[in-house]
PDB file of C-alpha atoms and ligand atoms in Angstrom:
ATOM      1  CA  UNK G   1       0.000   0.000   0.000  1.00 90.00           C
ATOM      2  CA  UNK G   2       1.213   3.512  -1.073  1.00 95.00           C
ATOM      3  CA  UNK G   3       1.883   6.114   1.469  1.00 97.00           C
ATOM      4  CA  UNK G   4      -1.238   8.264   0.328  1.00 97.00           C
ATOM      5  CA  UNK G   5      -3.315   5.641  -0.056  1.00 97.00           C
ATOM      6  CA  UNK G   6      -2.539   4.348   3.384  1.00 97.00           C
ATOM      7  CA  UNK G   7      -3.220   7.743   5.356  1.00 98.00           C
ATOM      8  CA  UNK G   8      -6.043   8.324   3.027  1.00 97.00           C
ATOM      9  CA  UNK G   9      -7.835   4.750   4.308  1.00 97.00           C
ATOM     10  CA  UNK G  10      -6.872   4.446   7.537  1.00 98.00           C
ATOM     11  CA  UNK G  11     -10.093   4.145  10.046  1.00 98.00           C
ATOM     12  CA  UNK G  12     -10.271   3.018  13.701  1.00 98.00           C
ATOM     13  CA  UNK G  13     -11.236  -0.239  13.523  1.00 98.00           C
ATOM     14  CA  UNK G  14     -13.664  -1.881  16.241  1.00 97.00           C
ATOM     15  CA  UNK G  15     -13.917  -5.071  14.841  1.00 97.00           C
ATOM     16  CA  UNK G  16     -11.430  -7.894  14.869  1.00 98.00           C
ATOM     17  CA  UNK G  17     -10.533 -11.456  14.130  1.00 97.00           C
ATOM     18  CA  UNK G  18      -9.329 -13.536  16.444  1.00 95.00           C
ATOM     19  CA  UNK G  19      -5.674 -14.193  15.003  1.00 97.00           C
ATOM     20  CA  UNK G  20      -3.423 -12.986  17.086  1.00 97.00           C
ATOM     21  CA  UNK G  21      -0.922 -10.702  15.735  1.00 98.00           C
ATOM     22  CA  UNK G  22       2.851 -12.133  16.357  1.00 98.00           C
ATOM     23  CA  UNK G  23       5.499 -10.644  19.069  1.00 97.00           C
ATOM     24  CA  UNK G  24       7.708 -10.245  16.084  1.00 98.00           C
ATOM     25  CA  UNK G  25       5.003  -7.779  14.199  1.00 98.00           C
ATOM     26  CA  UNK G  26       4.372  -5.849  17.673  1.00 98.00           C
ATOM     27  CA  UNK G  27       8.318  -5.120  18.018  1.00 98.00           C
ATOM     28  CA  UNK G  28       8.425  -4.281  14.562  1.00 98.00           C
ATOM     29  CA  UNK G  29       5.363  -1.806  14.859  1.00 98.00           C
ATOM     30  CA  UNK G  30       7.238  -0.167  17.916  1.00 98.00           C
ATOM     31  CA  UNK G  31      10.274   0.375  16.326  1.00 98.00           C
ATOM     32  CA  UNK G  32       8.570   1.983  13.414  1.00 98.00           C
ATOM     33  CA  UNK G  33       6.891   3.855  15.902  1.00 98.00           C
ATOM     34  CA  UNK G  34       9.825   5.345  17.226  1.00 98.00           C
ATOM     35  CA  UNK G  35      11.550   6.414  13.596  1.00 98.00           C
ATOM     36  CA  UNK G  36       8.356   9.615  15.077  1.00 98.00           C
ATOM     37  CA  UNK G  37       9.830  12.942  15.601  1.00 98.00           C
ATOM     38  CA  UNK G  38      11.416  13.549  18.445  1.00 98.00           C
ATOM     39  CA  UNK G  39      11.792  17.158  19.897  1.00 98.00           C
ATOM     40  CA  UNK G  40      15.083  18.006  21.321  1.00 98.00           C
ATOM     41  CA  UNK G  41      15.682  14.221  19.929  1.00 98.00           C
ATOM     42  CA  UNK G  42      15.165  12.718  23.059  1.00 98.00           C
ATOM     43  CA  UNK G  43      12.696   9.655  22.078  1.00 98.00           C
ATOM     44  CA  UNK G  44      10.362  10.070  25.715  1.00 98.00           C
ATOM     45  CA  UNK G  45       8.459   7.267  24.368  1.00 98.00           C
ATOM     46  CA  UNK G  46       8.114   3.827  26.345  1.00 98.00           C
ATOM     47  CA  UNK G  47       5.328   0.959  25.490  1.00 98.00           C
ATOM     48  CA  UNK G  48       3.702  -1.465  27.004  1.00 98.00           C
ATOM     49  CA  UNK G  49       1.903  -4.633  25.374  1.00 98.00           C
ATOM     50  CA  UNK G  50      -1.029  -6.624  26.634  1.00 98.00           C
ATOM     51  CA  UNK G  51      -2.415  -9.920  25.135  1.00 97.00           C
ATOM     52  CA  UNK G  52      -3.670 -10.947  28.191  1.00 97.00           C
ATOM     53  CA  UNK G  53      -7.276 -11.506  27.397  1.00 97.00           C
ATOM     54  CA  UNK G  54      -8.985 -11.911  30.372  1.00 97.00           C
ATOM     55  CA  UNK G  55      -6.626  -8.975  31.447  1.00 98.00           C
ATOM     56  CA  UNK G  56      -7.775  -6.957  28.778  1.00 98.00           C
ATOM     57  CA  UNK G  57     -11.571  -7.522  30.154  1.00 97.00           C
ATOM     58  CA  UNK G  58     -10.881  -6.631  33.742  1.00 98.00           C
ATOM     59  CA  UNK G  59      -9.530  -3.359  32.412  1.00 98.00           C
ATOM     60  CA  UNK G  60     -12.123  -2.427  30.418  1.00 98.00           C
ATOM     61  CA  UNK G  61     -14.523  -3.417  33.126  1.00 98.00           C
ATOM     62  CA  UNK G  62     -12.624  -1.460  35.730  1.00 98.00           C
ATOM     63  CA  UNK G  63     -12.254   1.163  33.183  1.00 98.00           C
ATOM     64  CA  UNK G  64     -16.541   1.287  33.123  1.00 97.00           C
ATOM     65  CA  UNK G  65     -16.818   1.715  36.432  1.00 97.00           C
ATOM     66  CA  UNK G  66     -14.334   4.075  37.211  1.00 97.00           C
ATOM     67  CA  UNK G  67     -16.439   6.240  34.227  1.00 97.00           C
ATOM     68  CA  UNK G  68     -19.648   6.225  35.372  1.00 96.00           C
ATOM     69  CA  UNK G  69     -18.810   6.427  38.858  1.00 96.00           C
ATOM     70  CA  UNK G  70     -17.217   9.715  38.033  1.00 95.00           C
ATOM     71  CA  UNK G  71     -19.215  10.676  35.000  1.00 94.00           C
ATOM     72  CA  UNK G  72     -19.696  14.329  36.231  1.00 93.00           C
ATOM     73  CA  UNK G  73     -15.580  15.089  36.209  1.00 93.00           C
ATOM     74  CA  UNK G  74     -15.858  13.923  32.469  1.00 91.00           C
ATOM     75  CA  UNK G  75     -19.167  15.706  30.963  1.00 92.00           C
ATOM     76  CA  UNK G  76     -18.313  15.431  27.366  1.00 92.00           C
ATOM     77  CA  UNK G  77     -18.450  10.867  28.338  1.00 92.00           C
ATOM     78  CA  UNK G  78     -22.411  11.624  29.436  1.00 93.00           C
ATOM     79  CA  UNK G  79     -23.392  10.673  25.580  1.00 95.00           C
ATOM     80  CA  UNK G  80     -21.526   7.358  26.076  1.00 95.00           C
ATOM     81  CA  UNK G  81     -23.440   6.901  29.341  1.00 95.00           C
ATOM     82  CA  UNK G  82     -25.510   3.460  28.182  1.00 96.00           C
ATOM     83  CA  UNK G  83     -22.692   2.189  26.012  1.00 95.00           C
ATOM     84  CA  UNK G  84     -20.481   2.126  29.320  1.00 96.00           C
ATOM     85  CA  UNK G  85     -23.589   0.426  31.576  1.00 96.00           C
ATOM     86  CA  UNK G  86     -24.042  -2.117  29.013  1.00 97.00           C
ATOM     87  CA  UNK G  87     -22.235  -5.361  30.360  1.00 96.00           C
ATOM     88  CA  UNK G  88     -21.469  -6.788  26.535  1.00 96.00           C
ATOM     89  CA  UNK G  89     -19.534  -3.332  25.902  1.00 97.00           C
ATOM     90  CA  UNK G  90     -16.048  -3.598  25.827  1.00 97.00           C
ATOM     91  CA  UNK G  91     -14.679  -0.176  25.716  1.00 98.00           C
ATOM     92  CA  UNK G  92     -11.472  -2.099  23.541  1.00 98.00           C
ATOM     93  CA  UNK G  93     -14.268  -3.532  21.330  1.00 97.00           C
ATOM     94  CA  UNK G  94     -13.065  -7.409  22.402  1.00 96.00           C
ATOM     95  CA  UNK G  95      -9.736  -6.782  20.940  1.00 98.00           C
ATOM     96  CA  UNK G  96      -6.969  -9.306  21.972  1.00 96.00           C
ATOM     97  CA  UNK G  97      -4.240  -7.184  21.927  1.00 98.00           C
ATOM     98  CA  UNK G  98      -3.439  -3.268  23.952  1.00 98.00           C
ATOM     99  CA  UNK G  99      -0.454  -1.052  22.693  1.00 98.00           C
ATOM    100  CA  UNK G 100      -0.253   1.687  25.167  1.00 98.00           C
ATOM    101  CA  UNK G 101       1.916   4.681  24.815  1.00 99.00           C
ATOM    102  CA  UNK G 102       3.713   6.249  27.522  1.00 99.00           C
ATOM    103  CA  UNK G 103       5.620   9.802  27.796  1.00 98.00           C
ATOM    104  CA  UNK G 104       8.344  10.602  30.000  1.00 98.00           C
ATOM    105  CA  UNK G 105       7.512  14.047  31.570  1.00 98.00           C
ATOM    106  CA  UNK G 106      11.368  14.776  31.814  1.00 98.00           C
ATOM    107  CA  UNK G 107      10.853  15.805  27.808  1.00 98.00           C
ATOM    108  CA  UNK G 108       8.582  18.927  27.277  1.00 98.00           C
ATOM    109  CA  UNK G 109       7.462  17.546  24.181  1.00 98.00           C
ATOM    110  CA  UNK G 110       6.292  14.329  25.657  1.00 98.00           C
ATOM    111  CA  UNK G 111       2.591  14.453  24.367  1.00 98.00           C
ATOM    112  CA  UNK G 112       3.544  15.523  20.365  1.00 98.00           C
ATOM    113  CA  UNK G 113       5.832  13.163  20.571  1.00 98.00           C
ATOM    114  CA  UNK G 114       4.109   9.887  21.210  1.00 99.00           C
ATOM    115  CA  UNK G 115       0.872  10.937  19.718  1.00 99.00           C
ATOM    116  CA  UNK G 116       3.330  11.146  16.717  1.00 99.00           C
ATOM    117  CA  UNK G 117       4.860   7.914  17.788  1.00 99.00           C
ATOM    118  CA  UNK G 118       1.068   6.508  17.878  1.00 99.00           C
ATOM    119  CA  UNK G 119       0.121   7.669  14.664  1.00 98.00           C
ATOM    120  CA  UNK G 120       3.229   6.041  12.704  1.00 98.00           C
ATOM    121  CA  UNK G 121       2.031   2.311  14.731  1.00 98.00           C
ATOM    122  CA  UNK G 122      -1.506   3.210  13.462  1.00 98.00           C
ATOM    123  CA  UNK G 123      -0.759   3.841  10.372  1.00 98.00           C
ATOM    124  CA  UNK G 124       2.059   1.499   9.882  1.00 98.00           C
ATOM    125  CA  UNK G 125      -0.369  -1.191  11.344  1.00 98.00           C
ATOM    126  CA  UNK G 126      -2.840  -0.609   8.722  1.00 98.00           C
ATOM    127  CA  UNK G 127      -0.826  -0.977   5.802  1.00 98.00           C
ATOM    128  CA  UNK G 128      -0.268  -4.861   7.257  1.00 98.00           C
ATOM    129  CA  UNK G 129      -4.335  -5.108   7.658  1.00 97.00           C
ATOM    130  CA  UNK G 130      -3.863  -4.748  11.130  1.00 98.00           C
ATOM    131  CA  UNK G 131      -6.948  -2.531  12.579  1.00 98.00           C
ATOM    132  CA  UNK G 132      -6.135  -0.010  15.360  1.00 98.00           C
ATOM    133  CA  UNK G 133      -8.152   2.831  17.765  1.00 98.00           C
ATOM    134  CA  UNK G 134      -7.141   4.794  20.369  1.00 98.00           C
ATOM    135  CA  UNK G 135      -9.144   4.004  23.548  1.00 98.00           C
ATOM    136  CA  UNK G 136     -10.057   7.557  25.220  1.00 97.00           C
ATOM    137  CA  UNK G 137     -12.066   5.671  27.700  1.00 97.00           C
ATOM    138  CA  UNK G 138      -8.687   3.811  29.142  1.00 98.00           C
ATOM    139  CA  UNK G 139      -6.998   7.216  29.979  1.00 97.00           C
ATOM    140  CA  UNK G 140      -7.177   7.085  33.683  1.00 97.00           C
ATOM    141  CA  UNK G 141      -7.499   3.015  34.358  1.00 98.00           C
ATOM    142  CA  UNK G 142      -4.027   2.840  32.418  1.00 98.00           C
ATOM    143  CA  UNK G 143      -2.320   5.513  34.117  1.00 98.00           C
ATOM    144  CA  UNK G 144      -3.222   4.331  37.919  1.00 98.00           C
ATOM    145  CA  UNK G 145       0.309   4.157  40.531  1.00 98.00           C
ATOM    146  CA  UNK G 146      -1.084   0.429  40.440  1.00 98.00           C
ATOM    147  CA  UNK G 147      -1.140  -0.234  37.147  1.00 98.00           C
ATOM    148  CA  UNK G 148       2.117   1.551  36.505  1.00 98.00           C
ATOM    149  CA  UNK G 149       3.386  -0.871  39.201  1.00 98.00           C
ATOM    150  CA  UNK G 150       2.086  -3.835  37.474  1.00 98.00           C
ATOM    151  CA  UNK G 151       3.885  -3.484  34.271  1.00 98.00           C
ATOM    152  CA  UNK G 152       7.188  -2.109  35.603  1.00 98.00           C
ATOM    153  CA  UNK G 153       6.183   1.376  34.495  1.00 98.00           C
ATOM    154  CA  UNK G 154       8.398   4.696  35.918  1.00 98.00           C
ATOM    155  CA  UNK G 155       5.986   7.416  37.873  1.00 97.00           C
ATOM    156  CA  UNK G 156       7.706   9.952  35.636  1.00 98.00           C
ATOM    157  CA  UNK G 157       5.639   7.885  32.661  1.00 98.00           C
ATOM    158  CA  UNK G 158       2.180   9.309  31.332  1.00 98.00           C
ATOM    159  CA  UNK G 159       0.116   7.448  29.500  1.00 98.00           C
ATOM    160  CA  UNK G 160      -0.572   9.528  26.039  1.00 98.00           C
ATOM    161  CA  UNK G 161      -2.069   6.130  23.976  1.00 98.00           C
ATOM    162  CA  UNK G 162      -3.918   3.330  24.717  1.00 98.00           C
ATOM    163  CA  UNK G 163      -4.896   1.645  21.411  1.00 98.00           C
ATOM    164  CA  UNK G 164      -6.577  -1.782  20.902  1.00 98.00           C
ATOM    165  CA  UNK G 165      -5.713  -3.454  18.038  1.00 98.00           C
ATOM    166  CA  UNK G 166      -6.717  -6.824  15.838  1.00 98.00           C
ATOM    167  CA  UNK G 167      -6.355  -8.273  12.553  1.00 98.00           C
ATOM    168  CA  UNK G 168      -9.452  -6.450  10.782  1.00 97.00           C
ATOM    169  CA  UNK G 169     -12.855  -8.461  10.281  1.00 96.00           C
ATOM    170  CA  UNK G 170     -14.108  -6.228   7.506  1.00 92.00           C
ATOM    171  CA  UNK G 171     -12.714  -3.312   5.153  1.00 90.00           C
ATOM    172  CA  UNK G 172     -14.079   0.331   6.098  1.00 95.00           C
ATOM    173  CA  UNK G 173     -14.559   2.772   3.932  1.00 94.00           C
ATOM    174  CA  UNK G 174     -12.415   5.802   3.773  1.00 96.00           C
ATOM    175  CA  UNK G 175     -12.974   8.765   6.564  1.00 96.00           C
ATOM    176  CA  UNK G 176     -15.557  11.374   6.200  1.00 95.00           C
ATOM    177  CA  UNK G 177     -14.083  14.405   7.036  1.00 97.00           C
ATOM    178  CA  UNK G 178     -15.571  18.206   6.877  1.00 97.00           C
ATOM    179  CA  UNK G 179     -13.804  20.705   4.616  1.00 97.00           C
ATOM    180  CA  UNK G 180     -10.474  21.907   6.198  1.00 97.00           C
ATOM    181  CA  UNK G 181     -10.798  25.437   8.133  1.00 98.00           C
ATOM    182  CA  UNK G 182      -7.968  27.168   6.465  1.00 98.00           C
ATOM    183  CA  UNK G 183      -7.415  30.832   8.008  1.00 98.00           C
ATOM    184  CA  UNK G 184      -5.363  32.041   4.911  1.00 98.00           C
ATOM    185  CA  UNK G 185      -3.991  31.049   2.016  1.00 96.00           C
TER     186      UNK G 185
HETATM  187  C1  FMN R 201      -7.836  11.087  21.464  1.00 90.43           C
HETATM  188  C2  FMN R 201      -8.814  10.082  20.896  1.00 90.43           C
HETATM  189  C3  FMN R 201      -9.613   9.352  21.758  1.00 90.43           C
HETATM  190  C4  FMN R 201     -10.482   8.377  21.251  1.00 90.43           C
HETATM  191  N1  FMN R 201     -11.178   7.586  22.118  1.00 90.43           N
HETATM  192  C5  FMN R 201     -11.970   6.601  21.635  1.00 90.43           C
HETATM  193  C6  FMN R 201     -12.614   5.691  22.529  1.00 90.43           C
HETATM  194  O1  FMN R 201     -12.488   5.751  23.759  1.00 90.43           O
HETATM  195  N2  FMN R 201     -13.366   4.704  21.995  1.00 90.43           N
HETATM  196  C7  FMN R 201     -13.521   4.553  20.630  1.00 90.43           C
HETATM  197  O2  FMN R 201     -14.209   3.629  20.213  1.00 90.43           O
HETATM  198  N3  FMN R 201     -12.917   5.404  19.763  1.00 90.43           N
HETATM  199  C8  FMN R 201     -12.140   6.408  20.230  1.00 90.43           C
HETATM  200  N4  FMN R 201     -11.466   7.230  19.355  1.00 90.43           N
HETATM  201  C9  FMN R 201     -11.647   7.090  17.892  1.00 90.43           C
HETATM  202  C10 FMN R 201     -12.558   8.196  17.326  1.00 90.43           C
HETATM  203  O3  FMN R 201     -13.874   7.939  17.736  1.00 90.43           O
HETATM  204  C11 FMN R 201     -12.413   8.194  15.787  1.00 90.43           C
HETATM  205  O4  FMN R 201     -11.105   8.583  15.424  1.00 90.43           O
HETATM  206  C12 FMN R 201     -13.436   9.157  15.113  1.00 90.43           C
HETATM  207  O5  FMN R 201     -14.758   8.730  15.338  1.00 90.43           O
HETATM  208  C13 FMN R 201     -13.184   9.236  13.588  1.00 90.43           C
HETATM  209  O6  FMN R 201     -13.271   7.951  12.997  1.00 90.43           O
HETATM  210  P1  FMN R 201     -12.077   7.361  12.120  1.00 90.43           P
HETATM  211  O7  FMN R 201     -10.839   7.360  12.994  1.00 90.43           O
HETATM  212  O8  FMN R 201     -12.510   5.977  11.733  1.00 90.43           O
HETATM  213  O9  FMN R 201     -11.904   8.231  10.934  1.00 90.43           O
HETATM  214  C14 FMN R 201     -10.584   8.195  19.839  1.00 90.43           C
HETATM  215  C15 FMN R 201      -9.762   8.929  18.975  1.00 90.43           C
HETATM  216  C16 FMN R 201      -8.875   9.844  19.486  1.00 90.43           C
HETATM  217  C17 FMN R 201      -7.942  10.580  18.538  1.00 90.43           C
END
């Protein structure tokens, strides 16, 4: 797939197969990940990789819970409201797979860089017919003291991407977008 064509097709994907995609792809889709722009060059990216399924359950579970029970710090979730009290919702849409993105605050440029980081492993992912969205929902369940504990994850670490990801079940048509606001030209 050509570099145009790939940005110009690339969707977030909610609906996956079950093969599961190999350790050697993952590390590969880091690594282009990291080829990202890098202010001041200092790569503040680190990852983290879940294939745990019955992990990947409990977190979206906890990650319900800790939403509604706090739905009025996060007013813009109340439209979501029956998605996240439905018990078949999975807010990583059953994936078998997590990529999540941390930042190392020590770098000013933390957040461009690993959204930058994301978007290469999104894109990148794609063009091998792997399907990818970043999970909003996970931002705080993923970025707990505990759960930086768990997986060996530094304090100074933010989380800036959690993404599911899955072989994709069916081929989406390309994004919709509005017409560009373009202040001059
Ligand atoms: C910062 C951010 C947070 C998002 N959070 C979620 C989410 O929690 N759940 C979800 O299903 N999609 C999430 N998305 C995906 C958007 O819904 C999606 O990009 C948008 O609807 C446009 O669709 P497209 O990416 O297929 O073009 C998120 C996207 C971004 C960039």
């Amino acid at each position: 797939m050509d570099t145009l064509e790939c940005i110009n097709s690339k969707r977030s994907v909610r609906a996956y197969t079950n093969e599961i995609i190999s350790e050697e792809t993952l590390t590969n889709l880091i690594e282009l990940g990291t080829k990202a722009s890098t202010g001041s060059g200092m790569e503040p990216w680190g990852f983290v990789i879940i294939r745990d399924k019955n992990e990947i359950d409990s977190l979206s579970e906890l990650s319900k819970k800790y939403l509604l029970d706090n739905l009025e710090k996060y007013p813009y979730l109340n439209q979501y409201e029956s998605w996240l009290k439905s018990p078949e919702y999975s807010i990583f849409n059953n994936a078998n797979t997590l990529l999540l993105v941390y930042g190392n605050t020590e770098s000013h440029w933390y957040i461009y860089d690993c959204s930058l980081a994301a978007s290469n492993i999104m894109l990148a992912a794609h063009s091998m017919e792997i399907g990818t969205c970043w999970i909003g929902f996970a931002e705080h369940t993923l970025n707990t003291k505990e759960f930086k504990e768990k997986y060996n994850i530094p304090d100074k670490y933010e989380l800036v991407c959690p993404m599911s990801m899955g072989y994709m079940k069916t081929k989406l048509s390309q994004p919709k977008r509005k017409k560009p606001v373009i202040f001059h030209k």
